[in-house]
Tab-separated table of C-alpha atoms and ligand atoms in Angstrom:
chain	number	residue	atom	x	y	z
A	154	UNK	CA	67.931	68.364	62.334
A	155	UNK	CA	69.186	69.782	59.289
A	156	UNK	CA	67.842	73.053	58.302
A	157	UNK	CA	65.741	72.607	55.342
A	158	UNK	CA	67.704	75.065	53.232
A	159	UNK	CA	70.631	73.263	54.200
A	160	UNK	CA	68.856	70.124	52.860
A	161	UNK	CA	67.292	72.031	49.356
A	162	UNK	CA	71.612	73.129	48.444
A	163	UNK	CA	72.896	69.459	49.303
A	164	UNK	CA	70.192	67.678	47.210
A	165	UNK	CA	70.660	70.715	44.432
A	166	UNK	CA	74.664	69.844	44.762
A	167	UNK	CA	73.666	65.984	43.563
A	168	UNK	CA	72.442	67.625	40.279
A	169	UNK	CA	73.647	70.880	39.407
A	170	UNK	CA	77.471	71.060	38.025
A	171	UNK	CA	79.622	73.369	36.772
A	172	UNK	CA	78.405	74.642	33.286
A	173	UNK	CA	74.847	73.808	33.805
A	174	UNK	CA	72.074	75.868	33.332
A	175	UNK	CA	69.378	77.197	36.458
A	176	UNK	CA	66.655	79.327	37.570
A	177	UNK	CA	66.051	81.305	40.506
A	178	UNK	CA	62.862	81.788	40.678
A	179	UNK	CA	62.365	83.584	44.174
A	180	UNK	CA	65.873	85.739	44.095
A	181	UNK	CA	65.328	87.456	47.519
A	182	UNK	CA	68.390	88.473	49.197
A	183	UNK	CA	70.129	86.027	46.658
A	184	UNK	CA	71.489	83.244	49.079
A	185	UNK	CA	70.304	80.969	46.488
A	186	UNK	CA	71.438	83.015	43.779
A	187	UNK	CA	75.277	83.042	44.653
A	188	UNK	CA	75.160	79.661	45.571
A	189	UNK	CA	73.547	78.752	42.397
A	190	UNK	CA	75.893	80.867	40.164
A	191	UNK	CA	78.858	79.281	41.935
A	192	UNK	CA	78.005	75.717	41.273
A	193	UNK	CA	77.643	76.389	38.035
A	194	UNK	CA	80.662	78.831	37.191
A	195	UNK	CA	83.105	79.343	35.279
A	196	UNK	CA	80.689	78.787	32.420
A	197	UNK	CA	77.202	77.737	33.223
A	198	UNK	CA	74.405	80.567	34.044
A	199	UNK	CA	71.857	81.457	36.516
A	200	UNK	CA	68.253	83.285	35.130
A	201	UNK	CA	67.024	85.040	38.271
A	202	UNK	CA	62.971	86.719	39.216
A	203	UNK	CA	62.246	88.587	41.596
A	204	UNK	CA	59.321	91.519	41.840
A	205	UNK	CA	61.553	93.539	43.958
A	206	UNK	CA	63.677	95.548	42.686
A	207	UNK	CA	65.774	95.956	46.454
A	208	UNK	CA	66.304	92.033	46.427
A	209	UNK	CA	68.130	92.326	42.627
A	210	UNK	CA	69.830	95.453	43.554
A	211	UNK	CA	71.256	93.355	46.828
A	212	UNK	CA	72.054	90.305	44.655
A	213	UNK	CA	73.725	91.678	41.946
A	214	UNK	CA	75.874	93.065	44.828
A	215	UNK	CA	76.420	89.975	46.551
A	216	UNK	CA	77.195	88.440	42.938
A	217	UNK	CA	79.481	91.422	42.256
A	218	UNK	CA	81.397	90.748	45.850
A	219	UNK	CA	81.755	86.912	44.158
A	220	UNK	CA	83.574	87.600	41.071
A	221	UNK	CA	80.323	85.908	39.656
A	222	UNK	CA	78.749	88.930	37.399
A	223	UNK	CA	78.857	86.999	34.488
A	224	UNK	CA	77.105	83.857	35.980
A	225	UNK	CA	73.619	85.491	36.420
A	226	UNK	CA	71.041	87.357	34.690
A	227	UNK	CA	68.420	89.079	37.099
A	228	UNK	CA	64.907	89.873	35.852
A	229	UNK	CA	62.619	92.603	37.707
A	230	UNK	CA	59.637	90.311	36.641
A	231	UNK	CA	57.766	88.098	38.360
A	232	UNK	CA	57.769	84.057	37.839
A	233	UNK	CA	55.068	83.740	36.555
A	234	UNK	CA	56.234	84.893	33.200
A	235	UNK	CA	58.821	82.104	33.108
A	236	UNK	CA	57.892	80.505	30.275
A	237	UNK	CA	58.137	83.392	28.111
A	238	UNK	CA	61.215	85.063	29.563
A	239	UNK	CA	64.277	82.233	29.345
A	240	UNK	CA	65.792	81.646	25.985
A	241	UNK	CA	64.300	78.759	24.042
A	242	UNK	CA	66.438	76.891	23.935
A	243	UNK	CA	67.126	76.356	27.687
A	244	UNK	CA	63.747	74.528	27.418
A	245	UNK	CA	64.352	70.930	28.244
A	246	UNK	CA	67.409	71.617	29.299
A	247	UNK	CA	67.822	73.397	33.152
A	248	UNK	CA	69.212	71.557	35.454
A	249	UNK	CA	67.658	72.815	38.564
A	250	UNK	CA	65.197	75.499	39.500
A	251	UNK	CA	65.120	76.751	42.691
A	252	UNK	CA	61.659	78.587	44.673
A	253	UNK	CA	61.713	79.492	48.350
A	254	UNK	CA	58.026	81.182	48.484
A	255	UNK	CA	56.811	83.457	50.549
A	256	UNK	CA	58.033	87.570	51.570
A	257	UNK	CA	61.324	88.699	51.651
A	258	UNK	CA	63.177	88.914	54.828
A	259	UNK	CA	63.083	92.468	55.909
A	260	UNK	CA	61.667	93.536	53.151
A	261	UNK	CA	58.068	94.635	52.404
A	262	UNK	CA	55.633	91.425	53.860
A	263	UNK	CA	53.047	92.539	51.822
A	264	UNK	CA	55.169	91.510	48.105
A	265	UNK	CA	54.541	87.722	48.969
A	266	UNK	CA	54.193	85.004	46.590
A	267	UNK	CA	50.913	84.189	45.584
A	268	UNK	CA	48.766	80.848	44.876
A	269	UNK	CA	48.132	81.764	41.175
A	270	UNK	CA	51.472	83.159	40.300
A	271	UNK	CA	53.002	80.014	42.232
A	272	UNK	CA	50.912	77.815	40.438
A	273	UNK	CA	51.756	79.678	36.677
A	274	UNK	CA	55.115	79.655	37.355
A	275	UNK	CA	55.269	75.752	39.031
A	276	UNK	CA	53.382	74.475	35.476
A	277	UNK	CA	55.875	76.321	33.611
A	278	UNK	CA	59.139	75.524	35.594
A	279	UNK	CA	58.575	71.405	34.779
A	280	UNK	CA	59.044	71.252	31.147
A	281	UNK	CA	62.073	73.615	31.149
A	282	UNK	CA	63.911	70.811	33.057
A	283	UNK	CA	65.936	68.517	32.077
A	284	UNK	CA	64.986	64.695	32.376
A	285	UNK	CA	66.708	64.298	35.954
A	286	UNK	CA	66.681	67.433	36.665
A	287	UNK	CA	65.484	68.749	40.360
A	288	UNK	CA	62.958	71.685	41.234
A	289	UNK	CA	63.701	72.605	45.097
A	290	UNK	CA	60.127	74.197	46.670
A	291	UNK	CA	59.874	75.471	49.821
A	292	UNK	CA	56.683	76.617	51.178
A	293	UNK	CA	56.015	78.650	54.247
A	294	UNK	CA	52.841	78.475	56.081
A	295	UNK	CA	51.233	81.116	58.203
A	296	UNK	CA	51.053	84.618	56.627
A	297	UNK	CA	48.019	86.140	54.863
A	298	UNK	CA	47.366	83.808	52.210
A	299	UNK	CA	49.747	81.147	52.907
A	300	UNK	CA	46.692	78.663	53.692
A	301	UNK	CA	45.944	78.646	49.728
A	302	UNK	CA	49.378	78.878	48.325
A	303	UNK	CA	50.098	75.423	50.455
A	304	UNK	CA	46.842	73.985	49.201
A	305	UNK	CA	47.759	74.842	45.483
A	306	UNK	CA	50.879	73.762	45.887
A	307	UNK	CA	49.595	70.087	47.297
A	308	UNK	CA	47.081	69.864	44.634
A	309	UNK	CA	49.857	70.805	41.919
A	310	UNK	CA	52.019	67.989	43.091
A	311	UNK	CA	49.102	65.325	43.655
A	312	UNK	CA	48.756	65.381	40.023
A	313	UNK	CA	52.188	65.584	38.672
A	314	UNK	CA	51.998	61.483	38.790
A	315	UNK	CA	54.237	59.323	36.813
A	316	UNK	CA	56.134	62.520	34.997
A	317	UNK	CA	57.534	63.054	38.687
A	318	UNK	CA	59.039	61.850	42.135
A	319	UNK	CA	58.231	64.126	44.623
A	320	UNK	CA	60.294	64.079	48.052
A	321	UNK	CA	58.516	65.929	50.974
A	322	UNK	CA	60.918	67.296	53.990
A	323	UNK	CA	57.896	67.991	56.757
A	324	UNK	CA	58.665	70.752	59.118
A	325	UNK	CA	56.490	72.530	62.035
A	326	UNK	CA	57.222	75.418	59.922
A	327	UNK	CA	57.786	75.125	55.935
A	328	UNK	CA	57.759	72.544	53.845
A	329	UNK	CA	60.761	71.606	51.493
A	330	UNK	CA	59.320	69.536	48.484
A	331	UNK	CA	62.461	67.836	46.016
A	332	UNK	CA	60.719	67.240	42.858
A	333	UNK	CA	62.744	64.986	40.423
A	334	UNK	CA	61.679	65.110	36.294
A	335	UNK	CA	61.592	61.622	35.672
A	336	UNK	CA	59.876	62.002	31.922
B	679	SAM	C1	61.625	84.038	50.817
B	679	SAM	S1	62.154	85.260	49.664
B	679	SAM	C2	63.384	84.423	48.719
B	679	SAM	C3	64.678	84.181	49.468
B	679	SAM	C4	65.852	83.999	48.551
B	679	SAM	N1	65.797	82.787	47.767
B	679	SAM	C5	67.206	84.160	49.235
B	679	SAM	O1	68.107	83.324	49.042
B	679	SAM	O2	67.386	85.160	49.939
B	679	SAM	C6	60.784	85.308	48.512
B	679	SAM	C7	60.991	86.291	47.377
B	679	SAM	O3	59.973	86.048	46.391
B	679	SAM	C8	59.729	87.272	45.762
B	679	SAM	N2	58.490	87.199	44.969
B	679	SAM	C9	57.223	87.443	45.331
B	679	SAM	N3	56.388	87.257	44.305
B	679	SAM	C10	57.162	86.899	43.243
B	679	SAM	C11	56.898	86.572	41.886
B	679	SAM	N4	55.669	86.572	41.398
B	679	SAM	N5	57.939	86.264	41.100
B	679	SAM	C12	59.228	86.252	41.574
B	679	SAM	N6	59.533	86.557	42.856
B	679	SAM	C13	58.510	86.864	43.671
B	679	SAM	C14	59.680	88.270	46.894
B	679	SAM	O4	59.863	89.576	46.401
B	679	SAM	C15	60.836	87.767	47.774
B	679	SAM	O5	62.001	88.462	47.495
């Protein structure tokens, strides 16, 4: 099978192009980041989070490496604050946003992403799409506090209803939900 990462970039490739506009909102060791900020270069942009200041220190080095500087913005704050953070008027207007929960890989396992932060930053991240546009959510069970981050995440999308379609890529680890903006 296809690993689910693999699936999240070729289902991100059917809607982000060059010159579009996306989030990162789990930055990490910024995999997602580069490959974000080169789908949308020469001109588009990528707004990264992260709490960490390690994982922007080793993106904007990996970005750096890329020739793709100018394609990202990365923001020692955490997700939550989404909302208030991006311009206004990239409201309505992102073409994907991008989370990939849980800690960073050797990093600290005790910076994890949490159920109310997750759930602050999910409400926000819908109306700053586009109509069509894609949030990619991948959810990791089994660490300290994964068990209510997964159920917050499942209620979340159980009442996202018509405004939605959600596509769920099961795993016997994570979970990769696509979640299309429909209205
Ligand atoms: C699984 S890693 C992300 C992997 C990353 N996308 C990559 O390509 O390497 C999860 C990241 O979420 C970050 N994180 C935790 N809480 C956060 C929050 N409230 N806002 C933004 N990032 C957060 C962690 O610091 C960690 O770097």
């Amino acid at each position: 099978m296809r690993p689910l990462t693999a699936l999240a970039h070729d289902a991100l490739c059917e809607v982000l192009h060059g010159d579009d506009r996306a989030i990162d909102a789990t930055v990490g060791n910024g995999h997602d980041t580069l490959f974000l900020a080169s789908r949308v270069a020469p001109h588009g942009h990528v707004i990264g989070f992260d709490i960490q200041p390690a994982a922007l220190t080793a993106t904007r080095s990996r970005l750096t490496a890329a020739g793709l500087d100018a394609n990202a913005t990365l923001l020692a704050c955490g997700h939550e604050r989404l909302g208030v953070e991006i311009p206004p008027d990239w409201v309505g207007t992102v073409a994907v946003v991008m989370f990939n929960l849980g800690y960073l890989p050797g990093g600290d396992k005790g910076l994890i992403t949490r159920a109310d932060t997750t759930l602050a930053a999910l409400q926000q991240a819908l109306p700053v799409l586009r109509i069509g546009g894609l949030i990619s959510l991948m959810v990791y069970p089994g660490h300290p506090g994964a068990d209510t981050e997964v159920q917050v995440v499942e209620d979340w999308l159980a009442q996202i209803g018509d405004q939605c379609r959600v596509t769920c890529h099961a795993s016997p680890g994570p979970n990769l939900y696509l979640i299309t903006r429909l209205a």
